[in-house]
Tab-separated table of C-alpha atoms in Angstrom:
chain	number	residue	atom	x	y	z
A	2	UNK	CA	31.698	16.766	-14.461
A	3	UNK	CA	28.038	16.372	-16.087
A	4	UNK	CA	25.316	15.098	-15.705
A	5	UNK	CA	26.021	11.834	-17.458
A	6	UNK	CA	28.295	10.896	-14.555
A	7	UNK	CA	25.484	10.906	-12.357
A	8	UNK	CA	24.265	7.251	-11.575
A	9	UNK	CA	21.208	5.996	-9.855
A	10	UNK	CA	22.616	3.008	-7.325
A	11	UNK	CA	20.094	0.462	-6.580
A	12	UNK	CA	21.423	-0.785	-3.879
A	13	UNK	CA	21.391	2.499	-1.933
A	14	UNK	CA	18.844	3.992	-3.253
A	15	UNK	CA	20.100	7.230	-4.276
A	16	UNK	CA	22.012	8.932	-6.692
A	17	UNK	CA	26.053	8.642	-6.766
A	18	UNK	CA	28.249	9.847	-5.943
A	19	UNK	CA	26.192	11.322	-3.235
A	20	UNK	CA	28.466	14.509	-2.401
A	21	UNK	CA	27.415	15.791	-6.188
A	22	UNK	CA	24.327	14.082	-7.690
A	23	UNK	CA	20.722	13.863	-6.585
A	24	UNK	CA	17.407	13.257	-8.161
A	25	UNK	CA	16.255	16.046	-9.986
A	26	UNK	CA	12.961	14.648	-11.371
A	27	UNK	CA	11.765	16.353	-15.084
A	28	UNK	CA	9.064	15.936	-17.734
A	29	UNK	CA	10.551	12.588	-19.790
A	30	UNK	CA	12.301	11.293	-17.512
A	31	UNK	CA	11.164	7.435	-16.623
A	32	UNK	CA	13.561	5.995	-14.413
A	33	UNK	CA	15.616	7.090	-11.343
A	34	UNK	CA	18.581	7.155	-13.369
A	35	UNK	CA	17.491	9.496	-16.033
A	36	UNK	CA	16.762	11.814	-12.773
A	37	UNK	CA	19.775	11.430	-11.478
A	38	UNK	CA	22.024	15.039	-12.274
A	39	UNK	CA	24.214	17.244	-10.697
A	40	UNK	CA	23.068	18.907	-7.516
A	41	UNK	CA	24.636	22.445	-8.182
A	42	UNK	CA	23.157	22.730	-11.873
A	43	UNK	CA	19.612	23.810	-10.590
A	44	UNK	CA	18.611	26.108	-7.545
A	45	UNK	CA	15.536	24.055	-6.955
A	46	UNK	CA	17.841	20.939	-5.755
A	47	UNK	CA	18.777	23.602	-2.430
A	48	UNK	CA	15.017	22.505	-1.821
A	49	UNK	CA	14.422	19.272	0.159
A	50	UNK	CA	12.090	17.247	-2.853
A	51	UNK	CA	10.213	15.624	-0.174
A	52	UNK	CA	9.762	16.915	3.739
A	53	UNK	CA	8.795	14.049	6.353
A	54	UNK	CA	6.986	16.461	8.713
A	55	UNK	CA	5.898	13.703	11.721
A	56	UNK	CA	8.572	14.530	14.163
A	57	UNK	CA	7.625	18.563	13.898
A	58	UNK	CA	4.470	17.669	14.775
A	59	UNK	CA	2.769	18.905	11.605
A	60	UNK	CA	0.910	17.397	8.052
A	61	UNK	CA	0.772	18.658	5.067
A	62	UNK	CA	-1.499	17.955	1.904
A	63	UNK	CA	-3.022	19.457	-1.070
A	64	UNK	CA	-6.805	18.377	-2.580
A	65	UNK	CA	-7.634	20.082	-5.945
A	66	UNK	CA	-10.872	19.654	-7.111
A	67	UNK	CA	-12.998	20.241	-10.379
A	68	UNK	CA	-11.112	17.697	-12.430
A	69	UNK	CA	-11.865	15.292	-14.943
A	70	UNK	CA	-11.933	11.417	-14.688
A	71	UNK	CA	-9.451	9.933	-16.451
A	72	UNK	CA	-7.204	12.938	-17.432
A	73	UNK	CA	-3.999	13.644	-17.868
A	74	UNK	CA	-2.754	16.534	-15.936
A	75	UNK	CA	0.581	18.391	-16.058
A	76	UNK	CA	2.004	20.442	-12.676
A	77	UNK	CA	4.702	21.858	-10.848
A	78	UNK	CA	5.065	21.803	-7.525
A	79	UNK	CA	6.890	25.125	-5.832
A	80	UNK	CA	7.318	28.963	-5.110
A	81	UNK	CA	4.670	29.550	-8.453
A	82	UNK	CA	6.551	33.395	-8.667
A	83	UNK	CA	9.940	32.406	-8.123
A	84	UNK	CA	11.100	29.711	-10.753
A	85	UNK	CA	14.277	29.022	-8.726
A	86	UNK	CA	12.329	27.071	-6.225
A	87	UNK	CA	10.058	25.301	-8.797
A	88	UNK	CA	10.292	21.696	-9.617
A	89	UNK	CA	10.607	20.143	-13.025
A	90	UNK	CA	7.262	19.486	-14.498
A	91	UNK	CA	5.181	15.844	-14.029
A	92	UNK	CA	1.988	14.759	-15.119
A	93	UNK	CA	-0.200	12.413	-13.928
A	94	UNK	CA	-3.207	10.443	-14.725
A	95	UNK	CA	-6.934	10.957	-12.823
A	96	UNK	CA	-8.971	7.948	-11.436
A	97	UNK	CA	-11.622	6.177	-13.536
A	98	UNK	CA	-15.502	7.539	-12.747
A	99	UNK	CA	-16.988	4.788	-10.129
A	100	UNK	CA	-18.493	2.348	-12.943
A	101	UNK	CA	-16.361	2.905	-15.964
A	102	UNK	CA	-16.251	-0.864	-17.260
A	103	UNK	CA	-12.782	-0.353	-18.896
A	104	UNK	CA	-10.311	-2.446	-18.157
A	105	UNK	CA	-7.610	-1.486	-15.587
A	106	UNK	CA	-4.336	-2.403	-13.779
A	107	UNK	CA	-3.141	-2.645	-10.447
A	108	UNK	CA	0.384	-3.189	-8.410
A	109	UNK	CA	-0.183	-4.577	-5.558
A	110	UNK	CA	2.360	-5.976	-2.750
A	111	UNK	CA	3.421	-5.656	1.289
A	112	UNK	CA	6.239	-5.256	3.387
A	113	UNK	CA	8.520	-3.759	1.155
A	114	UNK	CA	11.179	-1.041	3.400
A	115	UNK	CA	14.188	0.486	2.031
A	116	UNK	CA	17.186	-1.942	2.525
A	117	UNK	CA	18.513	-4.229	0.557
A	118	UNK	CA	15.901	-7.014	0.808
A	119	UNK	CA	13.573	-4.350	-1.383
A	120	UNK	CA	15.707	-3.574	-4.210
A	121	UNK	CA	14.489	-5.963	-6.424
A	122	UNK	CA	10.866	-4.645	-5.796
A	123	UNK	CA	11.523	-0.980	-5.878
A	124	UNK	CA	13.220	-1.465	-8.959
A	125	UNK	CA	10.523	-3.127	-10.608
A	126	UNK	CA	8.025	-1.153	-9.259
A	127	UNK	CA	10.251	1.714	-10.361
A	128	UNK	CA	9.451	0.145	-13.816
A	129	UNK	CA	6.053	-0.145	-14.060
A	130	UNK	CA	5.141	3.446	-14.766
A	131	UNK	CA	3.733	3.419	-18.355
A	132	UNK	CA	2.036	-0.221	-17.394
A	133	UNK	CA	-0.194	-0.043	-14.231
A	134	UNK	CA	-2.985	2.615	-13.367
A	135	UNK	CA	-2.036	2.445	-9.498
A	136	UNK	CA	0.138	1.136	-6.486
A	137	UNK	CA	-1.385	-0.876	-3.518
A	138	UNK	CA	0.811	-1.127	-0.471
A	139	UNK	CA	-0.067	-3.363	1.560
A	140	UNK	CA	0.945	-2.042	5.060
A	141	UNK	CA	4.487	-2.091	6.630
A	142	UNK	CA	6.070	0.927	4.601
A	143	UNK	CA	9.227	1.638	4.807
A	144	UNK	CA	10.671	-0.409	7.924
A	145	UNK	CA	11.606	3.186	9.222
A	146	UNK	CA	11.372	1.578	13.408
A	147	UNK	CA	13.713	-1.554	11.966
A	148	UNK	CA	16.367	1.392	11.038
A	149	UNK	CA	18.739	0.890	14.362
A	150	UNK	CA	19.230	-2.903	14.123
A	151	UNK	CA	23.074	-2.276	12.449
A	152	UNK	CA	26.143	-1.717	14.457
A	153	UNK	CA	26.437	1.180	12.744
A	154	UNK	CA	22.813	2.665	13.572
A	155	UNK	CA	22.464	1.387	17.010
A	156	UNK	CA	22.660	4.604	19.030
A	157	UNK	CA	21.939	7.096	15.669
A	158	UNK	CA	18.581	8.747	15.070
A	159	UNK	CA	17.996	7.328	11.478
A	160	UNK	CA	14.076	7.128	11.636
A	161	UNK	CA	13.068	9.962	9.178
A	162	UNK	CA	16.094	9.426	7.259
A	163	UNK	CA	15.377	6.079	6.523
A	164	UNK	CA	11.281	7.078	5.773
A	165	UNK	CA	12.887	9.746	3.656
A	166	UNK	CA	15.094	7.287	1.547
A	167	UNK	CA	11.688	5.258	0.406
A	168	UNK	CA	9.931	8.341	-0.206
A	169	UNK	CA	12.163	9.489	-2.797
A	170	UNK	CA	13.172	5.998	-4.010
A	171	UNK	CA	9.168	5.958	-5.206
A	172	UNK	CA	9.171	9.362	-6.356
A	173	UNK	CA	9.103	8.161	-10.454
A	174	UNK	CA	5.942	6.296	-8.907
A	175	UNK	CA	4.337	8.896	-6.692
A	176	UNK	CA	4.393	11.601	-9.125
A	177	UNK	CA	2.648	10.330	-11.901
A	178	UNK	CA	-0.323	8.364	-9.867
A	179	UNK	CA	-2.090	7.565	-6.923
A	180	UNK	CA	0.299	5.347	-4.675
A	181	UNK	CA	-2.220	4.131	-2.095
A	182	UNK	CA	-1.098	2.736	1.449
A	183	UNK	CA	-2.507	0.785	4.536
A	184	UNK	CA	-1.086	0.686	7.895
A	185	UNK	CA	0.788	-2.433	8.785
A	186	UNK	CA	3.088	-3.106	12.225
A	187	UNK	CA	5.933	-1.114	11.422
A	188	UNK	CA	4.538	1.717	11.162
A	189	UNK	CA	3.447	2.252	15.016
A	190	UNK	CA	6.395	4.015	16.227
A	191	UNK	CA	9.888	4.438	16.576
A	192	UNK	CA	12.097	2.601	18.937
A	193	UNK	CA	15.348	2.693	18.625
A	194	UNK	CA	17.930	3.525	21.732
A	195	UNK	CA	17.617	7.061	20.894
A	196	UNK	CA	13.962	7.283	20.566
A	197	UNK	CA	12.899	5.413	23.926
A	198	UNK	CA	15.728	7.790	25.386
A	199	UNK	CA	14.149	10.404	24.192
A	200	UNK	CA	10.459	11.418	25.413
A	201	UNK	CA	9.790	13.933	22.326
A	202	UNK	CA	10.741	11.370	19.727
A	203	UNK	CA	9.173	8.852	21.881
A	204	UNK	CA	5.637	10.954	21.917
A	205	UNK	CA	5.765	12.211	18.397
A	206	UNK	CA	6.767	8.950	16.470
A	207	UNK	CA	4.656	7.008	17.931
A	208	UNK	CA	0.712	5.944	17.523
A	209	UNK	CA	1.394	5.818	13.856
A	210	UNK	CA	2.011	9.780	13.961
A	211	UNK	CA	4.962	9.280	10.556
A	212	UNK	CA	2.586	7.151	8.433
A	213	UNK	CA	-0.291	9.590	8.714
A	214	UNK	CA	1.735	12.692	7.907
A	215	UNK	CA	3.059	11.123	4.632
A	216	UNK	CA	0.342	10.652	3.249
A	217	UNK	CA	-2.889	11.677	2.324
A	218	UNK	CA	-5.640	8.994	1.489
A	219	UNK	CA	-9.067	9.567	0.870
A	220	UNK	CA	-10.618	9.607	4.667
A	221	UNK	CA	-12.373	12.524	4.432
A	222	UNK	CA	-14.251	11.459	1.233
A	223	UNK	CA	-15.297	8.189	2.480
A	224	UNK	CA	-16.187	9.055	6.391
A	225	UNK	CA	-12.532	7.286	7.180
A	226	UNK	CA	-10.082	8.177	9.840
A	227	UNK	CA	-6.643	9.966	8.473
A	228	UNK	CA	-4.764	6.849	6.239
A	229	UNK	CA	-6.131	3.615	9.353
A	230	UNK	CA	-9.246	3.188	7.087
A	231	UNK	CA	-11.142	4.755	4.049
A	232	UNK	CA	-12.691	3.460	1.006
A	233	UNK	CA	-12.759	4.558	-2.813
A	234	UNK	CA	-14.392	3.325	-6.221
A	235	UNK	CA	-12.146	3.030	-8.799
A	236	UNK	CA	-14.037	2.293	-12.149
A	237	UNK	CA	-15.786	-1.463	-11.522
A	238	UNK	CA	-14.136	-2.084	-8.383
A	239	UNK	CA	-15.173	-0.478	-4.454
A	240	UNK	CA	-11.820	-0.807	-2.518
A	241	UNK	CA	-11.973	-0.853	1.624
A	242	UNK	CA	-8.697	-0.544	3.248
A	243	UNK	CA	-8.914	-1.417	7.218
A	244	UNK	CA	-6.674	-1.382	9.979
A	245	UNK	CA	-6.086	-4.588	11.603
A	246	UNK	CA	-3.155	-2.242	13.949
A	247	UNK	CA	-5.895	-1.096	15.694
A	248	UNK	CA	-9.601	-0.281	16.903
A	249	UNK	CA	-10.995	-3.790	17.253
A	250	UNK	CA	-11.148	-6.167	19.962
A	251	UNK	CA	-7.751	-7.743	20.920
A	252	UNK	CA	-6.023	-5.727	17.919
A	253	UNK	CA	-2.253	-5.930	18.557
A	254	UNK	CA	-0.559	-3.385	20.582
A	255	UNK	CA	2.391	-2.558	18.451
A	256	UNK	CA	4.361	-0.944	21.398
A	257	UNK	CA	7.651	-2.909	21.506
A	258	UNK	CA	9.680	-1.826	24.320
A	259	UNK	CA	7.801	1.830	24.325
A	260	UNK	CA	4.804	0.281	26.576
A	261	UNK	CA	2.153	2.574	25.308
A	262	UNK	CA	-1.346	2.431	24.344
A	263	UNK	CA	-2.179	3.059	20.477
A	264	UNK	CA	-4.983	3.659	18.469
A	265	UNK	CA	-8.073	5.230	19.616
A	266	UNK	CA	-9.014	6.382	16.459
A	267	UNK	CA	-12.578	5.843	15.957
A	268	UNK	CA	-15.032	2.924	15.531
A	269	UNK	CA	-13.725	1.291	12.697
A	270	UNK	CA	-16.299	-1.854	12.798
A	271	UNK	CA	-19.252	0.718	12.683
A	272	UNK	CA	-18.033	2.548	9.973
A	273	UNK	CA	-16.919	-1.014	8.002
A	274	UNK	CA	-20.453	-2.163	8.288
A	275	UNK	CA	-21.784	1.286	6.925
A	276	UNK	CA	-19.041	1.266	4.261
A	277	UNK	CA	-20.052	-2.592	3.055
A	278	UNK	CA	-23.432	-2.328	3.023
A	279	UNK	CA	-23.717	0.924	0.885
A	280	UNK	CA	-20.879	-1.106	-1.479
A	281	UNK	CA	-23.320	-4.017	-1.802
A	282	UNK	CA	-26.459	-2.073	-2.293
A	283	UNK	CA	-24.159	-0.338	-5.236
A	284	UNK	CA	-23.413	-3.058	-7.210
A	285	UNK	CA	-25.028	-2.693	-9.938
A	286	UNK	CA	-22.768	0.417	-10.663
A	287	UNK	CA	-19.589	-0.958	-9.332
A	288	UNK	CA	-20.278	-4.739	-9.222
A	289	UNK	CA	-16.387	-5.996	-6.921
A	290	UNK	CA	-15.559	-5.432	-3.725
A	291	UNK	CA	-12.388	-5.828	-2.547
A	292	UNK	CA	-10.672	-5.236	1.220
A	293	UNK	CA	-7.275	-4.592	2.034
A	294	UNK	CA	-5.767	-5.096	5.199
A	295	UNK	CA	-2.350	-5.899	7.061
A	296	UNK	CA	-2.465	-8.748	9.286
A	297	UNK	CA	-4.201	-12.192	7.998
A	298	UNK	CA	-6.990	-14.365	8.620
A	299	UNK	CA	-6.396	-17.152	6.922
A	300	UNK	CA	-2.303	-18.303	6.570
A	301	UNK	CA	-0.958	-21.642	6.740
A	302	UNK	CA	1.953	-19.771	9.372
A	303	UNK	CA	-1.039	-19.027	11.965
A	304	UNK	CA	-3.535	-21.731	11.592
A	305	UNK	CA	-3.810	-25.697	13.373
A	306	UNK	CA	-3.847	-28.930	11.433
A	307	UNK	CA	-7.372	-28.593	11.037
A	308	UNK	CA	-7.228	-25.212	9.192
A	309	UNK	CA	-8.613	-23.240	11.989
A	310	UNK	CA	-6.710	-20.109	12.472
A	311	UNK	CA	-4.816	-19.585	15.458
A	312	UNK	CA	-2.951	-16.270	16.973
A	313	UNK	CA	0.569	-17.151	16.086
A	314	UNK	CA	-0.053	-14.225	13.608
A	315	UNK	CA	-2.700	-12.880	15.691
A	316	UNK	CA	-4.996	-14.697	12.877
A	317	UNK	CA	-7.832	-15.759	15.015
A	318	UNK	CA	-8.503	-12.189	16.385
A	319	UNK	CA	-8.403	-11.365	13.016
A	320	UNK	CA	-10.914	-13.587	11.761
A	321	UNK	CA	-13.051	-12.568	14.903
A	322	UNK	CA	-13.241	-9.316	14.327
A	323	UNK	CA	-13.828	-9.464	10.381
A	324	UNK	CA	-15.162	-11.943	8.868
A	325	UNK	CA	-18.378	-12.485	9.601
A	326	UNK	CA	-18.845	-8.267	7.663
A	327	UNK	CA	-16.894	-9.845	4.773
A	328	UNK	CA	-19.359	-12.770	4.169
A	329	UNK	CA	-22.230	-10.930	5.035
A	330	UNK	CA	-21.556	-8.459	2.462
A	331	UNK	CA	-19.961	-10.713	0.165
A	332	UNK	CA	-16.992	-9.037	-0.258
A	333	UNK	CA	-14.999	-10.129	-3.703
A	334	UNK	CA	-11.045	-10.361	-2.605
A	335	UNK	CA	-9.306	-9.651	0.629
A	336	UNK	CA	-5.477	-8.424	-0.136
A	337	UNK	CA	-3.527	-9.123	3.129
A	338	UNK	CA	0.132	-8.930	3.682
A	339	UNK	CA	2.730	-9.233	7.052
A	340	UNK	CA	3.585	-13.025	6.654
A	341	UNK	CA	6.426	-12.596	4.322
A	342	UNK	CA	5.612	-15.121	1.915
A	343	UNK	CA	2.420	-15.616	-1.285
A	344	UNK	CA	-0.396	-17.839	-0.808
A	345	UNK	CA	-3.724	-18.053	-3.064
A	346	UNK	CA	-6.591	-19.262	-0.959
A	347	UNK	CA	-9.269	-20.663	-2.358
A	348	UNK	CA	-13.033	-18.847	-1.674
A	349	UNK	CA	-13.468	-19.789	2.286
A	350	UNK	CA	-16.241	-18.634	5.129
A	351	UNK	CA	-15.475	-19.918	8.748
A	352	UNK	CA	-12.712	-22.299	8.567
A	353	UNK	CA	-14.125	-24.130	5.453
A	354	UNK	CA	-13.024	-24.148	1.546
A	355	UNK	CA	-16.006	-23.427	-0.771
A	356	UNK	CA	-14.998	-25.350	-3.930
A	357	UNK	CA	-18.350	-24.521	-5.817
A	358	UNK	CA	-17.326	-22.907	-9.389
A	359	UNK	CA	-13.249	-23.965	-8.384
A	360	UNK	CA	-12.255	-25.116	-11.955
A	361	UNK	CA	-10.532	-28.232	-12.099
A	362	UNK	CA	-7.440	-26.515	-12.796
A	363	UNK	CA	-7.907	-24.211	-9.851
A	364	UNK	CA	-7.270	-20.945	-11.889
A	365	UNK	CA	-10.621	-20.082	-12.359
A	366	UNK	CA	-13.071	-19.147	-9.220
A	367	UNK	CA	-16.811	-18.632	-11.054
A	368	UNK	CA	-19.304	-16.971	-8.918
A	369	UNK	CA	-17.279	-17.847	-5.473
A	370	UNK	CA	-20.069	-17.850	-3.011
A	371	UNK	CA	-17.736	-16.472	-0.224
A	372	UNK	CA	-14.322	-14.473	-0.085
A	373	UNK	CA	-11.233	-15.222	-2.162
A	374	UNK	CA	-7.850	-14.408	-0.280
A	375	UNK	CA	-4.429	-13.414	-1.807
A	376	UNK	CA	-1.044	-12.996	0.716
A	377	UNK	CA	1.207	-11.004	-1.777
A	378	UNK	CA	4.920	-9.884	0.220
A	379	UNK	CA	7.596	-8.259	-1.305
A	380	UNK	CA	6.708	-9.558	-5.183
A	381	UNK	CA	3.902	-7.440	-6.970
A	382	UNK	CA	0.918	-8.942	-8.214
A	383	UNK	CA	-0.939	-7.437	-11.023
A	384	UNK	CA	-4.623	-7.437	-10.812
A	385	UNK	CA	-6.971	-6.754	-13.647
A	386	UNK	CA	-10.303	-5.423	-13.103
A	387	UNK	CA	-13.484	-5.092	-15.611
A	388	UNK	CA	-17.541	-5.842	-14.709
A	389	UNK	CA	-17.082	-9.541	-14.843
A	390	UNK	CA	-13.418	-10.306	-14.429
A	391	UNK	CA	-10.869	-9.663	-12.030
A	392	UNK	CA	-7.660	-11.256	-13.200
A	393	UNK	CA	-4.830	-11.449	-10.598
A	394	UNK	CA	-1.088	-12.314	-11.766
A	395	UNK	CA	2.181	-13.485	-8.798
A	396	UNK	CA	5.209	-11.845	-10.286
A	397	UNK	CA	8.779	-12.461	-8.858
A	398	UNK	CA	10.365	-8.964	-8.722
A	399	UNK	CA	13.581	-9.992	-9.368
A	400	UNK	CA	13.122	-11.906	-12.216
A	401	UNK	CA	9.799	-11.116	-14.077
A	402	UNK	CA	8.767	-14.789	-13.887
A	403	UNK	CA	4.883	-15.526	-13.629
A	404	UNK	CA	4.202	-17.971	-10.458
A	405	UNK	CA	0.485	-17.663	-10.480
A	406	UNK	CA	-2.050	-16.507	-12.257
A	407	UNK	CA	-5.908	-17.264	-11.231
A	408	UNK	CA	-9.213	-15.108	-12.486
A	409	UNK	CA	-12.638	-14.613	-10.552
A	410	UNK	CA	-15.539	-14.354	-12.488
A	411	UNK	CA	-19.115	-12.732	-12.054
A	412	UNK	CA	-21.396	-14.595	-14.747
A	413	UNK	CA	-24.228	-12.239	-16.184
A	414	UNK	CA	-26.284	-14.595	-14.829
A	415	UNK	CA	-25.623	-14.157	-10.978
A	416	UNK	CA	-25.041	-10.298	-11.657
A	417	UNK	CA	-28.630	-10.388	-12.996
A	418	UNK	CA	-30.232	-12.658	-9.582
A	419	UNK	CA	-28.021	-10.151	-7.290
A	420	UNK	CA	-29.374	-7.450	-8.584
């Protein structure tokens, strides 16, 4: 047997057959499947790829520094004297300088998981390597806590292996650019049979412990707390990512049958007003602001016939707690996920639609005096950013078909009276 008979199976998510194969990740290779070769032909596959290191209590995370904007980089990650436990080698591309006015793309989408509802998605996603600049998840990971609800899982422990499957089903994605994540629901805790049986899984997996030890966003750099909220520039555009999970008044609890309290993590509204208002005064470096966040404000699932947002999705507290900072600092776009399902909102402040500079056509929003508002769930929307454009394409996952397509636009003229 070679390495030819190694396949990568979408539908599982790994490499098959399983008892021989793996994904073995090296410089050229662009898909999963060219990845996928024979466990015993390298020492480095004895070497879990990717440790999920909640339940043991511990994080881990590297930040190099002194490099260029822009760059491509090459690496290897591994025991740097003994090439046996070295990985292949990747590359990967740096940010864009905070005001670069080139032209860049983004994938952004929510609630994606690792079953077979998110094949399509991963797939595509999987795809897009050579065509976006970086990935915006939109809270609700990897539907690790959801991993029991088979006959066959019931009574198992499958929490990390599940968290573990997504991990490496993204790893053609996560190791050639940033792949940037905010906390939805599903990531509070585990609870499953065997975790609410158990009071170390219980007190280790939950308060969002697995989502902040996989990753490493950019809290410290932005006055943040671990990945619940930070901020970032990223050439034209200054990106906030909140957590509506937590730290606001009546934010959800998230404990399903575990009864505990979460979050506690800081004063996220202070720092959100600090964070906007510096992002405001700096516009005429980096001229967008956009927010993303889990839960919803605006939804036609948790609003009355009136429009006014109600707490079937826990909208209203939403909109209580937020929105008054988003149109006081005019923020751009708010990306929002949970809902299942894509709407396009048009610009709104307190309940209302503000049609001024709405084309007729609706696919143009000039100068939008208040907040636009995308839902994007389990498609990927592409959004283009330069100074006065932000272009934002629906894509269906499964089939590459275009639903919507809309742009915002900042004349030079209101740039020049904002400034």
């Amino acid at each position: 047997m070679d390495d030819d008979k190694c396949v990568y199976d979408w539908s599982s998510l790994s490499c098959t057959p399983e008892a021989s194969c793996s994904l073995q990740y090296q410089l050229g290779d662009v898909t999963p499947s060219q990845a996928c070769r024979l466990s015993d032909t390298s020492n480095a596959t004895k070497v879990p790829q990717q440790l999920h290191l909640a339940f043991a209590g511990r994080e881990a995370g590297t930040v190099v520094g002194g490099l260029k904007a822009n760059t491509k980089y090459f690496y290897k990650v591994g025991n740097a004297k003994d090439k046996h436990y070295r990985g292949g080698l990747s590359s990967f591309t740096t940010a864009r300088a905070a005001g670069d006015e080139s032209p860049f793309t983004v994938a952004v989408y929510g609630d994606m998981g690792a079953d077979d509802n998110s094949v399509a998605t991963n797939k595509y996603v999987n795809s897009l390597v050579d065509e976006v600049d970086f990935v915006y998840h939109l809270g609700d990971i990897s539907y690790a806590d959801n991993a029991f609800l088979t006959a066959k899982n019931v009574f198992g422990f499958y929490y990390e292996q599940v968290y573990n499957k997504f991990m490496n089903s993204m790893t053609n994605v996560m190791r050639q650019m940033a792949y940037m994540v905010l906390v939805g629901n599903h990531e509070a805790e585990c609870h499953s049979p065997t975790c609410l049986l158990s009071k170390s899984k219980k007190d280790q997996l939950g308060n969002y412990s697995a989502f902040n030890s996989c990753f490493r966003m950019p809290s410290p750099e932005s006055g943040g707390v671990l990945n619940m909220w930070y901020s970032y520039e990223y050439g034209t555009v200054h990106f906030t990512t909140l957590s509506i999970e937590t730290d606001y008044a009546n934010a959800p609890s998230n404990a399903y049958f575990t009864k505990r309290v979460y979050g506690g993590f800081g004063d996220q509204l202070v720092w959100l007003e600090e964070d906007l208002k510096a992002a405001d005064a700096n516009r005429d470096n980096v001229p967008w602001i956009i927010v993303g966040m889990h839960r919803p404000m605006y939804t036609i699932r948790s609003c009355g016939p009136d429009g006014v947002p109600n707490n079937d999705y826990e909208a209203r507290n939403v909109q209580e707690a937020f929105e008054e900072l988003f149109i006081k600092y005019k923020v751009d776009l708010v990306l929002q996920g949970h809902v299942h399902t894509y709407e396009r909102l048009y610009p709104t402040a307190n309940n209302s639609a503000i049609m001024d500079g709405v084309s007729r056509d609706n696919k143009t929003y000039e100068n939008p005096k208040h907040p636009c508002t995308l839902l994007q769930e389990l498609q990927e929307a592409q959004k283009d950013s330069n100074p006065t454009n932000l272009t934002l394409v629906m894509i269906e996952s499964a089939t590459g078909i275009i639903h919507d397509e809309f742009s915002v636009i900042k004349s030079s003229a209101t740039q020049d009276s904002t400034q």
